[in-house]
Short mmCIF file of C-alpha atoms in Angstrom, two decimals:
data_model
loop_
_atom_site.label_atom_id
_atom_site.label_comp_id
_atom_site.label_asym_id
_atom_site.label_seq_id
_atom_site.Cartn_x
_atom_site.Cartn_y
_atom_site.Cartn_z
CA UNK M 1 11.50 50.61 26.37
CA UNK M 2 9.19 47.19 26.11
CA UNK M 3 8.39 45.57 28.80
CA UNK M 4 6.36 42.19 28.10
CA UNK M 5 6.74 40.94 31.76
CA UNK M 6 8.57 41.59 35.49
CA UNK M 7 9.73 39.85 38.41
CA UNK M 8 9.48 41.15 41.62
CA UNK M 9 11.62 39.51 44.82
CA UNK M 10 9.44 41.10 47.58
CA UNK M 11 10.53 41.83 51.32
CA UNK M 12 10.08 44.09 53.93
CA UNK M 13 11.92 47.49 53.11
CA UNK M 14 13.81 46.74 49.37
CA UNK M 15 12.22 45.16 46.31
CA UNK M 16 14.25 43.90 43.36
CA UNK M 17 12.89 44.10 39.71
CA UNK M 18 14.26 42.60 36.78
CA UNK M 19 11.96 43.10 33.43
CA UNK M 20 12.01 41.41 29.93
CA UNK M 21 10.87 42.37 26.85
CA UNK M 22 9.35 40.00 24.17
CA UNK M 23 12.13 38.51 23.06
CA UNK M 24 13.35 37.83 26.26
CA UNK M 25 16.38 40.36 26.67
CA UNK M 26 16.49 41.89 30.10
CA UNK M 27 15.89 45.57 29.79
CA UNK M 28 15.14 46.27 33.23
CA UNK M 29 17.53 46.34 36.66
CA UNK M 30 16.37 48.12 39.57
CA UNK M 31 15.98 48.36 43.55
CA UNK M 32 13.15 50.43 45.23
CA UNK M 33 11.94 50.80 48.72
CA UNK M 34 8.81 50.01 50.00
CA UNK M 35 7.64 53.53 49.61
CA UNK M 36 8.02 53.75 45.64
CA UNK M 37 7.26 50.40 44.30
CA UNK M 38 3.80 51.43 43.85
CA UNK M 39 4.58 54.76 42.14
CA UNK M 40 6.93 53.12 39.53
CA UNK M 41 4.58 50.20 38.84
CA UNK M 42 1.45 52.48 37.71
CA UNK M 43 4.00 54.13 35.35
CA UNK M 44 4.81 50.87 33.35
CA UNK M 45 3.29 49.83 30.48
CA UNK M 46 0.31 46.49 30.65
CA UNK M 47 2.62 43.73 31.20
CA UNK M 48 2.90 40.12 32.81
CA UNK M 49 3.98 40.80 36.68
CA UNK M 50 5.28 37.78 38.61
CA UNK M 51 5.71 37.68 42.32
CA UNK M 52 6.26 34.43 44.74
CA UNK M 53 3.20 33.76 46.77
CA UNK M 54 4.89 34.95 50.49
CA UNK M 55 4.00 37.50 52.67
CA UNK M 56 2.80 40.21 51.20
CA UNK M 57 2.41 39.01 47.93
CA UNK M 58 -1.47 38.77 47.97
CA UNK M 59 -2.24 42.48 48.96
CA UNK M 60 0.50 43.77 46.13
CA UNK M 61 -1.83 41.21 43.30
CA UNK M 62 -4.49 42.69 44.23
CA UNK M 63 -2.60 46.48 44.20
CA UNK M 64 -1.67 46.19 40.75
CA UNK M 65 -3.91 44.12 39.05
CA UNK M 66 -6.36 47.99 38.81
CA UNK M 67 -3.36 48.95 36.97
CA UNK M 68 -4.06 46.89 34.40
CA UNK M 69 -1.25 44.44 34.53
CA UNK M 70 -1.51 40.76 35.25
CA UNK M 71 -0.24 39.28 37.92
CA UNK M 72 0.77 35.83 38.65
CA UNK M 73 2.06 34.35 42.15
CA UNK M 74 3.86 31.02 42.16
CA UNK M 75 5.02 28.96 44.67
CA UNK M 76 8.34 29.40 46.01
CA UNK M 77 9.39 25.99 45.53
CA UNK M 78 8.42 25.89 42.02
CA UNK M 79 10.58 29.82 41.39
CA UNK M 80 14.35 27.84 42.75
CA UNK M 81 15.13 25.80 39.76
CA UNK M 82 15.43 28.65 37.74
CA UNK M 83 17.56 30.78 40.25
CA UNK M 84 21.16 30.88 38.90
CA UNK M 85 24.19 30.31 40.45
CA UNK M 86 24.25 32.06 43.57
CA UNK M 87 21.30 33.44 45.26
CA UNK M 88 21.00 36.65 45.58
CA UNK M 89 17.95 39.30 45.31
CA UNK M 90 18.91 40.01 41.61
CA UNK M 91 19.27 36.14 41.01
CA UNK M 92 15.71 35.37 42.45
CA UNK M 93 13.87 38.65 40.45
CA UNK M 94 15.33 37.12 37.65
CA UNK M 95 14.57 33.94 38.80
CA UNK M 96 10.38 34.59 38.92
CA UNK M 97 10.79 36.80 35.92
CA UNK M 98 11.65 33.23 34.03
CA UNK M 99 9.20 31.14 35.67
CA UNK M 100 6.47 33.25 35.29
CA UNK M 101 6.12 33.18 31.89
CA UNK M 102 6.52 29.18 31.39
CA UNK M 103 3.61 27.79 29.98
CA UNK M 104 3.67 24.81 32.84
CA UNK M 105 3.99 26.67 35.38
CA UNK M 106 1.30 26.11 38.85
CA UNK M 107 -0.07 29.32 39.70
CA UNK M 108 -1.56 30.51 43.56
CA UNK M 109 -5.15 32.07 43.44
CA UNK M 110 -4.98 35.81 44.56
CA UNK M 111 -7.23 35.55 47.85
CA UNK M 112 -9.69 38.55 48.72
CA UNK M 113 -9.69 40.54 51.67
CA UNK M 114 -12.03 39.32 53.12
CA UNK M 115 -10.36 35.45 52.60
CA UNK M 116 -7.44 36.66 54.21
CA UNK M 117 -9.53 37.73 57.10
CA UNK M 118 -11.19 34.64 57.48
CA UNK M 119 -7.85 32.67 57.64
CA UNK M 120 -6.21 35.22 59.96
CA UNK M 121 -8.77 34.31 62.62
CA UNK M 122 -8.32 30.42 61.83
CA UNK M 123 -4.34 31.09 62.25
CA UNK M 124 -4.77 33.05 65.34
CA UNK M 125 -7.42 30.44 66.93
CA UNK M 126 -4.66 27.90 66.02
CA UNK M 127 -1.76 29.79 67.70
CA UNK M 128 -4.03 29.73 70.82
CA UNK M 129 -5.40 26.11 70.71
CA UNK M 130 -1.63 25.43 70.47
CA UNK M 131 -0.46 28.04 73.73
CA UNK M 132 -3.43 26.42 75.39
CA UNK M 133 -2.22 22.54 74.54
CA UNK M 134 1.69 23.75 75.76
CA UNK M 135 0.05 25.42 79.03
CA UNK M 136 -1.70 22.29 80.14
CA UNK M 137 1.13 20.25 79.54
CA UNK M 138 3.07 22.67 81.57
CA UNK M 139 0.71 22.09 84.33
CA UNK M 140 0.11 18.58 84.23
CA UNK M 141 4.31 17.95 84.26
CA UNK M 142 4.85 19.99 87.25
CA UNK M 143 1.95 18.28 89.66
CA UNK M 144 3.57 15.43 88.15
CA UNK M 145 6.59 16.24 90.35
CA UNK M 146 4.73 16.58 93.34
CA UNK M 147 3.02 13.01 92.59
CA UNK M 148 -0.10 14.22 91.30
CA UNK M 149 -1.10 12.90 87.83
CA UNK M 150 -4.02 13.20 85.82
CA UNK M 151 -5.78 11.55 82.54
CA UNK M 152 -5.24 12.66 79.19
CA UNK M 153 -7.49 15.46 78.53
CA UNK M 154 -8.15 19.03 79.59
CA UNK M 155 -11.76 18.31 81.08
CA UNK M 156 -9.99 16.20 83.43
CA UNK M 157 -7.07 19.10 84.57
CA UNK M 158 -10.19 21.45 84.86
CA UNK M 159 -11.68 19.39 86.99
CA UNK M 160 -9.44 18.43 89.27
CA UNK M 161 -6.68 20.81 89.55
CA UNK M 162 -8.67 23.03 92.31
CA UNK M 163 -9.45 20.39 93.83
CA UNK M 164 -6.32 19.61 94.61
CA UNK M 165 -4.90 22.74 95.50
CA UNK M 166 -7.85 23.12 98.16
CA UNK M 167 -6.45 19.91 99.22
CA UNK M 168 -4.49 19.87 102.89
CA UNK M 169 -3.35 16.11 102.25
CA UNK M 170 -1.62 17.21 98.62
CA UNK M 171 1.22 18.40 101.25
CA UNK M 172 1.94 21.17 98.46
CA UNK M 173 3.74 24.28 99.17
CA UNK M 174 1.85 27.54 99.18
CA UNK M 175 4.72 29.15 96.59
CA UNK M 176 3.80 26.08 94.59
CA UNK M 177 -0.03 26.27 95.05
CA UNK M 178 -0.12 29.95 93.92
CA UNK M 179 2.19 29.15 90.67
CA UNK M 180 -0.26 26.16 89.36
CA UNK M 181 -3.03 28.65 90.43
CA UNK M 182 -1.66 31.45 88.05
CA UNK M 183 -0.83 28.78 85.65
CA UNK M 184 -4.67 27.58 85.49
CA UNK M 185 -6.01 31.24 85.43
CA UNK M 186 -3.62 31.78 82.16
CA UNK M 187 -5.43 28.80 81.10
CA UNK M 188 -8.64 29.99 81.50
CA UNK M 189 -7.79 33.23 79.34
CA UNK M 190 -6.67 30.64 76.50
CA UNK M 191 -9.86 28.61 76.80
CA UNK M 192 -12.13 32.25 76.33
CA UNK M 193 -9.43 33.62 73.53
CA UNK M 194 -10.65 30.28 71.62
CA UNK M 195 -13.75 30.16 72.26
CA UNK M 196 -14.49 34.01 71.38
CA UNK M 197 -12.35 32.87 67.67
CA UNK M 198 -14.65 30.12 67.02
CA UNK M 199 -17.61 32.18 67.77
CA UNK M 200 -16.41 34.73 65.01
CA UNK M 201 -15.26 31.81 62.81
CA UNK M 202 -19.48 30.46 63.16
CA UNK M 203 -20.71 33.83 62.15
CA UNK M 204 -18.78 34.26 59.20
CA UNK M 205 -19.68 30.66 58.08
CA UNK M 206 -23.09 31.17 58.67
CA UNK M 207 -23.09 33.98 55.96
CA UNK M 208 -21.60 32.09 53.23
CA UNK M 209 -23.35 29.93 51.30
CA UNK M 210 -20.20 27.60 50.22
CA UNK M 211 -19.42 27.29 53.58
CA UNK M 212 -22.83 26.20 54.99
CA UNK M 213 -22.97 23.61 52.02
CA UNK M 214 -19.76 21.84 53.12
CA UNK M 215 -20.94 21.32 56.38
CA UNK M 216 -23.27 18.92 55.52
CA UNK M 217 -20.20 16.26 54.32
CA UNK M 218 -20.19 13.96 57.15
CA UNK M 219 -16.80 14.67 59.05
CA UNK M 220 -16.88 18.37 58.27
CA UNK M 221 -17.84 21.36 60.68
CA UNK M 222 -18.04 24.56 60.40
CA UNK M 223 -14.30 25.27 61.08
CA UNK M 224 -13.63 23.11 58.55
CA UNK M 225 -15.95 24.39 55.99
CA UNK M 226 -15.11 28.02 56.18
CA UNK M 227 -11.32 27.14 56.10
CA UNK M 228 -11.91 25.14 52.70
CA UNK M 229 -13.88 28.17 51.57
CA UNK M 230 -11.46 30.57 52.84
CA UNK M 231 -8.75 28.64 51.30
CA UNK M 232 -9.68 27.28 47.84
CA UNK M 233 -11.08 30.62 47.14
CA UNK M 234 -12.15 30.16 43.15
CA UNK M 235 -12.41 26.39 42.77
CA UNK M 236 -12.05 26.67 39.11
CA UNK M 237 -8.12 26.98 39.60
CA UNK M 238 -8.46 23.08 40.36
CA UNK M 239 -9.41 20.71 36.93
CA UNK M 240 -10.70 17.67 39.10
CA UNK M 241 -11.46 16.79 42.54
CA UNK M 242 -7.73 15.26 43.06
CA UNK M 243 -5.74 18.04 42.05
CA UNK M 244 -7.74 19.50 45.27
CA UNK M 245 -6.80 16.55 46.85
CA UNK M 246 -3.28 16.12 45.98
CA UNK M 247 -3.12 20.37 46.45
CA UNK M 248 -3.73 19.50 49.98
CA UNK M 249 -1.04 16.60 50.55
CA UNK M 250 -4.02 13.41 50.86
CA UNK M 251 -2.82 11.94 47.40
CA UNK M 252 0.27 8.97 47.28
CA UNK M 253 3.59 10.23 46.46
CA UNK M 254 5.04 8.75 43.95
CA UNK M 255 8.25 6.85 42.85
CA UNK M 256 7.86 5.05 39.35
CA UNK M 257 10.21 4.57 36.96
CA UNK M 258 10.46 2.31 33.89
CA UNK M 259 6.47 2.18 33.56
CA UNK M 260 6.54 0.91 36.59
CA UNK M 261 4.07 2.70 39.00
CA UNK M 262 5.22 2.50 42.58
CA UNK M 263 3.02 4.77 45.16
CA UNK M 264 4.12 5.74 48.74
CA UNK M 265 2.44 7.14 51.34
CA UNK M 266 0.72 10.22 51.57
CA UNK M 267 2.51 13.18 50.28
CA UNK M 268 1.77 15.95 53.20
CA UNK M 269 2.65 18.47 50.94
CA UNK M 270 0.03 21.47 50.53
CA UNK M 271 -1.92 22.92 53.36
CA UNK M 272 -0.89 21.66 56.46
CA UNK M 273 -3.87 23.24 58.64
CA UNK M 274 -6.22 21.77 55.90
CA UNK M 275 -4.84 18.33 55.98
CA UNK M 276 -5.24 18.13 59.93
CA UNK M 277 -8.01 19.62 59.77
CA UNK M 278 -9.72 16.97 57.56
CA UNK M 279 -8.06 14.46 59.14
CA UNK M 280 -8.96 15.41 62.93
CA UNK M 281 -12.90 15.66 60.83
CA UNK M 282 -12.44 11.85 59.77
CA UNK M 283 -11.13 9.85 62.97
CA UNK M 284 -14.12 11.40 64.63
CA UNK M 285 -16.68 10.68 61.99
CA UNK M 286 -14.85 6.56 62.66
CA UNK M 287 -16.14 6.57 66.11
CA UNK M 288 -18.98 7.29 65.07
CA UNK M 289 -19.06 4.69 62.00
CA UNK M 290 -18.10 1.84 65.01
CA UNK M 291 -20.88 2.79 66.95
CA UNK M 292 -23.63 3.00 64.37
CA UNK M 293 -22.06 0.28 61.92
CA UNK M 294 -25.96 0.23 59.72
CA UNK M 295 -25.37 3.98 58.66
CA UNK M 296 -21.60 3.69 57.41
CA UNK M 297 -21.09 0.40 55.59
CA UNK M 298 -18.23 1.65 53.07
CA UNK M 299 -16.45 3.24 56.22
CA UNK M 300 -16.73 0.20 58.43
CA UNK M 301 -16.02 -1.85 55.65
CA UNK M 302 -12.77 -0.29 55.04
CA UNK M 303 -11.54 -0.29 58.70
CA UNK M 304 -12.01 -3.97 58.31
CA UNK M 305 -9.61 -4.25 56.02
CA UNK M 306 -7.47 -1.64 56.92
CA UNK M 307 -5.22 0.29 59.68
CA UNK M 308 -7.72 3.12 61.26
CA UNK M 309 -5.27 5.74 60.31
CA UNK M 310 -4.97 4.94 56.93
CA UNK M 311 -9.10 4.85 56.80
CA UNK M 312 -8.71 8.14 58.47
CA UNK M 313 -6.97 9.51 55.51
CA UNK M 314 -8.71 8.05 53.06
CA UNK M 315 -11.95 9.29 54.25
CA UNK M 316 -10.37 12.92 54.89
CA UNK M 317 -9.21 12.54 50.73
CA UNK M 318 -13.02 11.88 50.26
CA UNK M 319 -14.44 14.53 51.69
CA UNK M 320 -12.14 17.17 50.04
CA UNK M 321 -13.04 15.31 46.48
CA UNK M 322 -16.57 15.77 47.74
CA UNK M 323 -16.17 19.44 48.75
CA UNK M 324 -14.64 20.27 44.93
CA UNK M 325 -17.86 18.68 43.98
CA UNK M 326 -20.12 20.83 45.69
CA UNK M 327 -18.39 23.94 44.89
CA UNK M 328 -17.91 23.63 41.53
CA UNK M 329 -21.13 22.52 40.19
CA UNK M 330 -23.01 24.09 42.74
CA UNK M 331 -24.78 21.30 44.40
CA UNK M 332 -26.02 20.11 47.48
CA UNK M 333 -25.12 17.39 49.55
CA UNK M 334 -26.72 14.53 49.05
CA UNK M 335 -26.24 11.33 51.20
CA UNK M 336 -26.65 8.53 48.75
CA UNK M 337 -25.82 10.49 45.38
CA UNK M 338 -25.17 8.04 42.85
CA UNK M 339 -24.09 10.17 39.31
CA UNK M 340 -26.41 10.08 36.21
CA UNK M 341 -23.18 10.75 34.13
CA UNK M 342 -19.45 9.68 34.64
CA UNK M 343 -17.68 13.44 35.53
CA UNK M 344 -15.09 14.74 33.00
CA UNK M 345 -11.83 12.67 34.26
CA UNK M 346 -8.69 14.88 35.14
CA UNK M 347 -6.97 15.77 32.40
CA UNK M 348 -4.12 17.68 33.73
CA UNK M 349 -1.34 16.51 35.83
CA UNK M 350 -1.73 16.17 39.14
CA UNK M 351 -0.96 19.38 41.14
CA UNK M 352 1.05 18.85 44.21
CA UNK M 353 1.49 21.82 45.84
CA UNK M 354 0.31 25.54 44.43
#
């Protein structure tokens, strides 16, 4: 039996395969469990194996790829077009069993271990900034009951929560005073739970080179930096410094028809953590641009004649063209680079989303 390439539909307990042979005839059907994908796999001959980039899909790439096979993971979004009909786990093997072997098709990087590691601790510190934002809400809301309201900020609830509750004139209730008190000691745990991620997050970043190099972009830090690092894995997946860009949702969207070009806002499609990420790195580089307006004359100059969010973004789309830059030609930051050479111009479309 030939088998020239395979589609997988992964899940938790039952995998669907469908397999083609080179002239595109399906010659394979079948449903295995978790336990004997592996097994049946390492039996096949070299083929093309295509999976959609979801959980689980990076630690099976890099299971079968010592096979010998070649693997390929695709965004979902890209795998539904070719699902037929109804949608079923049949349908969708087939499905990524056609897409992967269209020439056109955008492909995901297989991350490392250790990438996945990296990331893991950036979406765990993220679940816990988050708990920690919804917990001082939660106590700022009910003092607000009791007429006690505070600035925006946590420094300020830190502050001045005990105080309060040590307060006789407050006129709170002592069921009340122990809640908030409970409330603030859960926030406490928060605040070391983050602080203990970020210090892993620093030593990680202070091992890798690519990491260490991005931190020098003005508006990038070293959470920042080792979630680019973490993220883009091999750079070479990108052509140009915008399909980076547009990969992480910072280019226009676009609605042109007719040859006529008509571009949106920003697409927000990609990397959502990323995108913040950059952004968050670019209002706060602004301040600084207002304060010190001699050091930042293209910044300044573009608040002028812009909103301060849209500067924001446009900044944040800098910085990622800058960080392709540095990590594929293996440079260094410089602050006033100015090119010898004009750089090889994108030649490939745009890449949305991988």
């Amino acid at each position: 039996m030939e088998i020239t390439s395979i589609g997988i539909d992964l899940a938790k307990h039952v995998f669907q395969i469908h397999g083609v042979d080179s002239a595109g005839k399906t010659v394979l059907k079948k449903q295995l469990r978790r336990d004997q994908l592996a097994a049946f796999v390492v039996q096949l001959p070299a083929c093309l194996i295509g999976m959609e980039a979801c959980g689980g899909a990076h630690f099976w790439a890099r299971k079968f790829q010592p096979m010998g096979h070649r693997v390929r993971l695709m965004a979902p979004q890209f795998v539904k077009p070719y699902v037929k009909s109804n949608k079923n786990d049949r349908a969708d093997a087939e499905a990524i069993c056609e897409a992967v072997g269209r020439a056109n098709m955008r492909f995901v990087a297989i991350k490392t271990p250790e990438q996945q590691a990296v990331l893991a601790l950036h979406r765990a510190r993220q679940g816990f900034v988050q708990a920690r934002t919804a917990q001082s809400n939660q106590i700022r809301g009910l003092l607000a009951e009791f007429g006690q309201v505070f600035p925006q900020g946590l420094a300020a609830l830190r502050q001045r929560v005990p105080d309060i509750l040590e307060d006789a004139s407050a006129e709170l209730p002592g069921v009340f005073k122990a809640l908030i008190q409970r409330l603030l000691d859960h926030l406490k745990v928060l605040d070391t739970q983050v602080s203990e991620l970020d210090d892993q997050i620093l030593a990680w970043h202070r091992t890798n080179p690519d990491s260490q190099k991005l931190q020098q972009i003005p508006g990038i830090g070293p959470i920042t930096a080792s979630a680019l690092v973490a993220s883009v894995g091999d750079v070479s997946q990108f052509n140009c410094a915008r399909a980076l860009s547009a990969w992480i949702g910072l280019v226009p969207r676009q609605h042109s028809s007719g040859g006529k070009e008509r571009l949106l806002g920003i697409s927000k499609r990609g990397d959502v953590y990323l995108r913040t990420l950059l952004i968050h790195g670019a209002r706060s580089l602004i301040c600084q641009a207002q304060a010190h307006p001699e050091r930042y004359a293209w910044l300044n100059a573009l608040i002028g004649r812009s909103n301060a969010n849209i500067a924001a973004v446009a900044l944040a789309n800098k910085n990622a063209r800058i960080a392709w830059a540095l990590m594929a030609h293996d440079r260094a930051f410089k602050v006033n680079y100015r090119p010898e050479q004009n750089l090889p111009a994108c030649t490939s479309a745009v890449q949305d989303n991988r």
